[in-house]
Amino acid sequence: MLFPDSRPRRLRQNDAFRRMVRETTLTVDDFILPLFAIKGKGVKNPIHTMPGHYQLSVDNLVKTAKKAYGLGIPAVMLFGIPEKKDPLGTSAYTKGGIVQKATRTLKDKLPDLVVITDVCLCQYTDHGHCGIVDGQIIDNDATLDLLAKTALSQAQAGADMVAPSDMMDGRVAEIRNTLDENDFTNVPIMSYAAKYCSAFYGPFRAAADSAPQFGDRRTYQMDPANALEAVREVTLDVEEGADIIMVKPALPYLDIVCRIREEIDLPIAAYNVSGEYAMIKAADKMGWIDGKKVMMETLISIKRAGADMILTYFAIEAAEELRD
Ligand code: PBG
């Protein structure tokens, strides 16, 4: 049926019609708020590359988490900025580590807020790579044990879910086995399964002080040119026992989200990363775009592509927008 019999505008003529035929909805349930924990008291260091975000000492981190929880946001994702770095990233898996501390306090003060912990070494290693380094090489197999140790120490601190972001091969199985052996069979793994080697992480690396000190991450993170490889990566993680699959970044990789949605039946998370956030904030500040509208359009687009949940620095702002 063609025009004039068919008139798609009929169902767009008023808000009620538009609401009735809307295919995708965005709710506060979709959001996970990333937070940066640092040692100290009363610390709130602005992250200049990510306006509105801070490195927070645990007391202030609890305040922000309370605000998020009050708005109905179900979960936070914790990143740590350790006091000291070394070649083995020791601070990532010590009992007194910053993420472990923040997790214990959060679970004490806000027991119903889901705490997801990022499992990686790059913030904790002096060379800034996500694995152990042997000369110029990132040693995959030697890293697995440390990642599993990190995940275990986070679970012991009370983490509700662990999220490996290192992109070493075999880490999901290693973490699953270690958690199971230690009676953490109920702690799910959200795997950063299709994580691309992206310049969109730039603002985060300034926030977390995690830039590699030599080379780059191209030997472990994925080539932005590849889509079939994402299917293989995701399939492996599913077989290794992942509970939730993540695609990262989100906006430049919505085709991957869409494709993975068709391939697998696990929940999909998309990470609306720091660079995506920074671009919108910068253009809004220049007066070139309406930041709030672009934020909401971005988030609904990520849902429309097939994501079930979104890690986003906009979580609080978007939740406020949805509430109002
Ligand atoms: C650590 C990690 C990174 C991000 C999340 N976990 C940085 C990286 O891989 O270099 C990026 C998050 C963001 O940009 O918002 N491996």
Short mmCIF file of C-alpha atoms and ligand atoms in Angstrom, two decimals:
data_model
loop_
_atom_site.label_atom_id
_atom_site.label_comp_id
_atom_site.label_asym_id
_atom_site.label_seq_id
_atom_site.Cartn_x
_atom_site.Cartn_y
_atom_site.Cartn_z
CA MET A 1 0.00 0.00 0.00
CA LEU A 2 1.41 3.33 -1.05
CA PHE A 3 0.61 6.98 -0.51
CA PRO A 4 -2.05 8.31 -0.31
CA ASP A 5 -3.50 5.13 1.22
CA SER A 6 -0.56 4.71 3.50
CA ARG A 7 0.21 7.69 5.74
CA PRO A 8 2.76 6.87 8.48
CA ARG A 9 2.25 10.37 9.87
CA ARG A 10 -1.23 9.36 11.10
CA LEU A 11 0.31 7.64 14.10
CA ARG A 12 2.64 10.51 14.88
CA GLN A 13 0.07 13.26 15.11
CA ASN A 14 -0.14 13.52 18.90
CA ASP A 15 1.73 12.48 21.98
CA ALA A 16 -0.76 9.78 22.99
CA PHE A 17 -0.48 8.05 19.60
CA ARG A 18 3.28 8.32 19.72
CA ARG A 19 3.36 6.77 23.18
CA MET A 20 1.07 3.94 22.08
CA VAL A 21 3.26 2.89 19.18
CA ARG A 22 6.63 3.50 20.83
CA GLU A 23 8.75 0.37 20.37
CA THR A 24 11.51 1.03 22.88
CA THR A 25 11.37 2.46 26.35
CA LEU A 26 14.07 3.74 28.60
CA THR A 27 13.73 3.30 32.34
CA VAL A 28 15.92 3.86 35.32
CA ASP A 29 16.24 0.05 35.56
CA ASP A 30 18.44 0.18 32.47
CA PHE A 31 21.24 2.19 34.05
CA ILE A 32 24.49 1.25 35.75
CA LEU A 33 26.52 4.15 37.15
CA PRO A 34 30.34 3.89 36.99
CA LEU A 35 32.14 5.40 40.00
CA PHE A 36 35.82 6.05 40.78
CA ALA A 37 37.06 5.26 44.28
CA ILE A 38 40.18 6.81 45.77
CA LYS A 39 41.77 6.76 49.22
CA GLY A 40 41.08 9.44 51.80
CA LYS A 41 38.26 11.34 53.45
CA GLY A 42 36.18 14.11 51.99
CA VAL A 43 37.98 13.77 48.66
CA LYS A 44 36.12 14.87 45.54
CA ASN A 45 38.67 15.48 42.77
CA PRO A 46 36.96 16.76 39.63
CA ILE A 47 37.81 14.72 36.52
CA HIS A 48 38.49 17.48 34.00
CA THR A 49 37.86 15.21 31.00
CA MET A 50 34.47 14.13 32.37
CA PRO A 51 32.63 17.16 33.79
CA GLY A 52 30.28 16.19 36.62
CA HIS A 53 32.40 13.17 37.60
CA TYR A 54 34.92 12.88 40.41
CA GLN A 55 37.48 10.63 42.01
CA LEU A 56 35.67 10.01 45.29
CA SER A 57 36.85 8.87 48.68
CA VAL A 58 34.58 6.18 50.08
CA ASP A 59 32.51 8.58 52.24
CA ASN A 60 31.69 10.74 49.21
CA LEU A 61 31.24 7.71 46.99
CA VAL A 62 28.53 6.50 49.35
CA LYS A 63 26.81 9.90 49.03
CA THR A 64 26.74 9.67 45.24
CA ALA A 65 25.63 6.04 45.38
CA LYS A 66 22.80 7.03 47.75
CA LYS A 67 21.65 9.65 45.29
CA ALA A 68 21.69 7.10 42.47
CA TYR A 69 19.88 4.53 44.59
CA GLY A 70 17.30 7.14 45.61
CA LEU A 71 16.58 7.78 41.94
CA GLY A 72 16.00 4.06 41.39
CA ILE A 73 19.27 3.21 39.66
CA PRO A 74 19.79 -0.48 40.48
CA ALA A 75 23.58 -0.77 40.19
CA VAL A 76 26.97 0.91 40.27
CA MET A 77 30.24 -0.20 38.67
CA LEU A 78 33.34 0.43 40.77
CA PHE A 79 36.77 1.43 39.51
CA GLY A 80 39.69 1.97 41.87
CA ILE A 81 42.55 4.41 41.89
CA PRO A 82 45.16 2.71 44.07
CA GLU A 83 47.79 4.34 46.27
CA LYS A 84 50.63 2.48 44.66
CA LYS A 85 51.26 0.65 41.43
CA ASP A 86 53.70 -2.18 40.75
CA PRO A 87 54.48 -4.58 37.88
CA LEU A 88 52.02 -7.20 39.17
CA GLY A 89 49.15 -4.85 40.03
CA THR A 90 49.19 -6.10 43.61
CA SER A 91 46.75 -3.44 44.86
CA ALA A 92 44.06 -4.93 42.63
CA TYR A 93 43.75 -8.05 44.77
CA THR A 94 44.74 -7.11 48.31
CA LYS A 95 42.09 -7.28 50.99
CA GLY A 96 42.66 -3.63 51.84
CA GLY A 97 42.46 -2.51 48.19
CA ILE A 98 40.43 0.57 47.40
CA VAL A 99 37.72 -1.27 45.47
CA GLN A 100 37.44 -3.90 48.22
CA LYS A 101 37.09 -1.14 50.83
CA ALA A 102 34.52 0.78 48.81
CA THR A 103 32.56 -2.43 48.18
CA ARG A 104 32.44 -3.35 51.87
CA THR A 105 31.24 0.11 52.85
CA LEU A 106 28.66 0.32 50.07
CA LYS A 107 27.23 -3.10 50.91
CA ASP A 108 27.07 -2.05 54.54
CA LYS A 109 25.33 1.31 53.91
CA LEU A 110 23.21 0.39 50.88
CA PRO A 111 22.72 -3.38 50.97
CA ASP A 112 20.16 -3.38 48.14
CA LEU A 113 22.27 -1.45 45.68
CA VAL A 114 24.01 -3.87 43.29
CA VAL A 115 27.76 -3.40 43.39
CA ILE A 116 29.59 -4.54 40.27
CA THR A 117 33.37 -4.43 40.37
CA ASP A 118 35.62 -3.92 37.36
CA VAL A 119 38.21 -6.70 37.18
CA CYS A 120 41.37 -5.45 35.50
CA LEU A 121 44.98 -4.66 36.29
CA CYS A 122 45.65 -1.52 34.25
CA GLN A 123 44.91 0.96 37.04
CA TYR A 124 47.17 -1.05 39.35
CA THR A 125 50.20 -1.87 37.21
CA ASP A 126 53.05 0.64 36.89
CA HIS A 127 53.22 -0.06 33.14
CA GLY A 128 49.49 0.56 32.73
CA HIS A 129 48.73 -2.63 30.82
CA CYS A 130 45.79 -4.90 31.63
CA GLY A 131 48.05 -7.92 32.12
CA ILE A 132 51.49 -8.92 33.30
CA VAL A 133 54.27 -7.73 31.06
CA ASP A 134 57.19 -9.81 29.81
CA GLY A 135 59.44 -7.40 27.93
CA GLN A 136 57.11 -5.79 25.41
CA ILE A 137 54.65 -8.69 25.53
CA ILE A 138 51.47 -8.90 27.58
CA ASP A 139 51.57 -12.43 29.00
CA ASN A 140 48.06 -13.83 28.69
CA ASP A 141 48.30 -17.04 30.72
CA ALA A 142 50.36 -15.58 33.56
CA THR A 143 47.71 -12.87 33.97
CA LEU A 144 44.73 -15.20 34.41
CA ASP A 145 45.58 -16.17 37.96
CA LEU A 146 45.85 -12.53 39.04
CA LEU A 147 42.54 -11.64 37.44
CA ALA A 148 40.88 -14.56 39.21
CA LYS A 149 42.48 -13.43 42.47
CA THR A 150 41.15 -9.92 41.89
CA ALA A 151 37.62 -11.17 41.23
CA LEU A 152 37.76 -13.43 44.28
CA SER A 153 38.93 -10.65 46.59
CA GLN A 154 36.12 -8.44 45.31
CA ALA A 155 33.54 -11.19 45.88
CA GLN A 156 34.94 -11.67 49.38
CA ALA A 157 34.45 -7.95 49.98
CA GLY A 158 30.79 -8.37 49.03
CA ALA A 159 30.66 -7.57 45.31
CA ASP A 160 27.35 -8.70 43.81
CA MET A 161 28.81 -9.16 40.35
CA VAL A 162 32.27 -9.03 38.78
CA ALA A 163 33.08 -7.55 35.38
CA PRO A 164 36.40 -8.52 33.74
CA SER A 165 37.51 -5.80 31.30
CA ASP A 166 41.06 -6.97 30.57
CA MET A 167 40.40 -8.94 27.34
CA MET A 168 42.82 -11.78 28.17
CA ASP A 169 41.79 -15.08 26.56
CA GLY A 170 40.28 -17.60 28.96
CA ARG A 171 39.69 -15.25 31.86
CA VAL A 172 35.97 -15.86 32.19
CA ALA A 173 36.46 -19.60 32.76
CA GLU A 174 39.33 -18.96 35.17
CA ILE A 175 37.28 -16.47 37.20
CA ARG A 176 34.20 -18.74 37.17
CA ASN A 177 36.23 -21.70 38.47
CA THR A 178 37.88 -19.66 41.19
CA LEU A 179 34.59 -18.16 42.35
CA ASP A 180 32.90 -21.57 42.35
CA GLU A 181 35.74 -23.22 44.25
CA ASN A 182 35.35 -20.57 46.92
CA ASP A 183 31.58 -20.90 47.25
CA PHE A 184 30.72 -17.81 45.23
CA THR A 185 28.59 -19.76 42.78
CA ASN A 186 25.96 -17.03 43.00
CA VAL A 187 28.19 -14.17 41.87
CA PRO A 188 27.50 -13.54 38.17
CA ILE A 189 30.13 -12.51 35.64
CA MET A 190 29.43 -9.56 33.37
CA SER A 191 32.04 -10.08 30.70
CA TYR A 192 33.43 -7.20 28.65
CA ALA A 193 33.25 -9.68 25.77
CA ALA A 194 33.46 -7.44 22.72
CA LYS A 195 35.73 -4.70 23.92
CA TYR A 196 37.31 -2.66 21.19
CA CYS A 197 40.67 -0.92 21.21
CA SER A 198 39.09 2.51 21.25
CA ALA A 199 40.26 6.10 21.47
CA PHE A 200 36.91 6.77 23.15
CA TYR A 201 38.48 5.55 26.43
CA GLY A 202 40.77 8.59 26.55
CA PRO A 203 38.86 10.58 29.18
CA PHE A 204 38.59 7.48 31.42
CA ARG A 205 42.33 6.93 31.36
CA ALA A 206 42.82 10.47 32.63
CA ALA A 207 40.24 9.74 35.36
CA ALA A 208 41.66 6.38 36.39
CA ASP A 209 45.30 7.13 35.58
CA SER A 210 45.47 3.93 33.56
CA ALA A 211 47.07 4.84 30.25
CA PRO A 212 49.64 2.28 29.03
CA GLN A 213 53.20 3.53 29.59
CA PHE A 214 54.46 1.87 26.39
CA GLY A 215 52.71 0.70 23.26
CA ASP A 216 48.95 0.38 23.18
CA ARG A 217 46.24 -2.22 23.83
CA ARG A 218 45.94 -3.53 20.28
CA THR A 219 47.27 -6.99 21.10
CA TYR A 220 44.39 -7.68 23.47
CA GLN A 221 41.49 -5.33 22.71
CA MET A 222 39.61 -5.77 19.43
CA ASP A 223 40.24 -4.08 16.11
CA PRO A 224 37.44 -1.54 15.43
CA ALA A 225 37.23 -2.91 11.88
CA ASN A 226 35.98 -6.32 13.00
CA ALA A 227 32.43 -7.58 13.55
CA LEU A 228 32.64 -11.35 12.97
CA GLU A 229 35.39 -11.45 15.54
CA ALA A 230 32.97 -9.95 18.06
CA VAL A 231 30.66 -12.90 17.50
CA ARG A 232 33.55 -15.29 18.15
CA GLU A 233 34.65 -13.42 21.28
CA VAL A 234 31.13 -13.40 22.66
CA THR A 235 30.56 -17.07 21.87
CA LEU A 236 33.73 -18.00 23.75
CA ASP A 237 32.70 -15.99 26.81
CA VAL A 238 29.25 -17.55 26.80
CA GLU A 239 30.82 -21.02 26.68
CA GLU A 240 33.20 -20.08 29.49
CA GLY A 241 30.28 -19.16 31.71
CA ALA A 242 29.54 -15.45 31.33
CA ASP A 243 26.12 -14.38 32.61
CA ILE A 244 25.94 -10.99 30.92
CA ILE A 245 27.74 -9.98 27.75
CA MET A 246 29.06 -6.49 27.24
CA VAL A 247 29.78 -4.53 24.08
CA LYS A 248 32.07 -1.54 24.49
CA PRO A 249 32.04 1.30 23.41
CA ALA A 250 28.33 1.66 22.66
CA LEU A 251 27.45 4.36 20.15
CA PRO A 252 30.07 3.69 17.44
CA TYR A 253 29.38 -0.07 17.83
CA LEU A 254 25.58 -0.27 17.75
CA ASP A 255 25.83 -2.64 14.79
CA ILE A 256 27.71 -5.02 17.09
CA VAL A 257 25.06 -4.72 19.80
CA CYS A 258 22.40 -5.49 17.20
CA ARG A 259 24.32 -8.44 15.81
CA ILE A 260 25.10 -9.95 19.21
CA ARG A 261 21.41 -9.54 20.14
CA GLU A 262 20.55 -11.84 17.24
CA GLU A 263 23.28 -14.36 18.02
CA ILE A 264 22.85 -14.97 21.73
CA ASP A 265 20.10 -15.09 24.31
CA LEU A 266 22.00 -13.74 27.32
CA PRO A 267 21.38 -10.22 28.61
CA ILE A 268 23.49 -7.63 26.81
CA ALA A 269 25.11 -4.63 28.44
CA ALA A 270 26.48 -1.73 26.41
CA TYR A 271 29.10 0.62 27.82
CA ASN A 272 28.43 4.22 26.86
CA VAL A 273 32.07 5.12 27.50
CA SER A 274 33.89 8.20 28.72
CA GLY A 275 34.60 9.62 25.25
CA GLU A 276 30.95 9.36 24.28
CA TYR A 277 30.07 11.25 27.44
CA ALA A 278 32.81 13.84 26.95
CA MET A 279 31.78 14.62 23.35
CA ILE A 280 28.21 15.38 24.34
CA LYS A 281 29.29 17.45 27.33
CA ALA A 282 31.78 19.43 25.25
CA ALA A 283 29.40 20.17 22.39
CA ASP A 284 26.69 21.13 24.88
CA LYS A 285 29.09 23.50 26.63
CA MET A 286 29.92 25.12 23.30
CA GLY A 287 26.20 25.63 22.72
CA TRP A 288 26.39 23.47 19.60
CA ILE A 289 23.92 20.79 20.66
CA ASP A 290 21.22 20.41 23.31
CA GLY A 291 23.13 18.07 25.62
CA LYS A 292 20.08 16.74 27.51
CA LYS A 293 18.21 15.84 24.35
CA VAL A 294 21.26 14.25 22.75
CA MET A 295 21.85 12.27 25.95
CA MET A 296 18.31 10.84 25.94
CA GLU A 297 18.45 10.10 22.22
CA THR A 298 21.77 8.32 22.64
CA LEU A 299 20.49 6.17 25.49
CA ILE A 300 17.26 5.15 23.75
CA SER A 301 19.27 4.32 20.62
CA ILE A 302 21.50 1.98 22.61
CA LYS A 303 18.37 0.25 23.93
CA ARG A 304 16.81 0.13 20.47
CA ALA A 305 19.92 -1.57 19.09
CA GLY A 306 19.31 -4.41 21.56
CA ALA A 307 21.03 -3.61 24.84
CA ASP A 308 19.26 -4.65 28.02
CA MET A 309 21.33 -2.37 30.23
CA ILE A 310 23.63 0.59 29.79
CA LEU A 311 26.72 1.54 31.74
CA THR A 312 26.66 5.29 31.53
CA TYR A 313 28.12 8.37 33.17
CA PHE A 314 24.75 9.97 32.38
CA ALA A 315 22.91 7.59 34.74
CA ILE A 316 22.02 10.19 37.37
CA GLU A 317 21.19 12.96 34.89
CA ALA A 318 19.09 10.64 32.74
CA ALA A 319 17.29 9.23 35.78
CA GLU A 320 16.43 12.79 36.85
CA GLU A 321 15.20 13.53 33.34
CA LEU A 322 12.99 10.41 33.35
CA ARG A 323 11.62 11.31 36.81
CA ASP A 324 10.72 14.87 35.74
C1 PBG B 1 40.04 -0.95 32.11
C2 PBG B 1 38.88 -0.22 31.59
C3 PBG B 1 38.85 0.84 30.66
C4 PBG B 1 37.53 1.27 30.60
C5 PBG B 1 36.80 0.47 31.46
N1 PBG B 1 37.65 -0.47 32.03
C6 PBG B 1 39.92 1.52 29.93
C7 PBG B 1 40.75 0.81 28.96
O1 PBG B 1 40.49 -0.32 28.55
O2 PBG B 1 41.76 1.43 28.61
C8 PBG B 1 37.02 2.43 29.78
C9 PBG B 1 35.77 3.05 30.27
C10 PBG B 1 35.44 4.35 29.66
O3 PBG B 1 36.13 4.87 28.75
O4 PBG B 1 34.44 4.92 30.10
N2 PBG B 1 40.57 -1.93 31.31
#
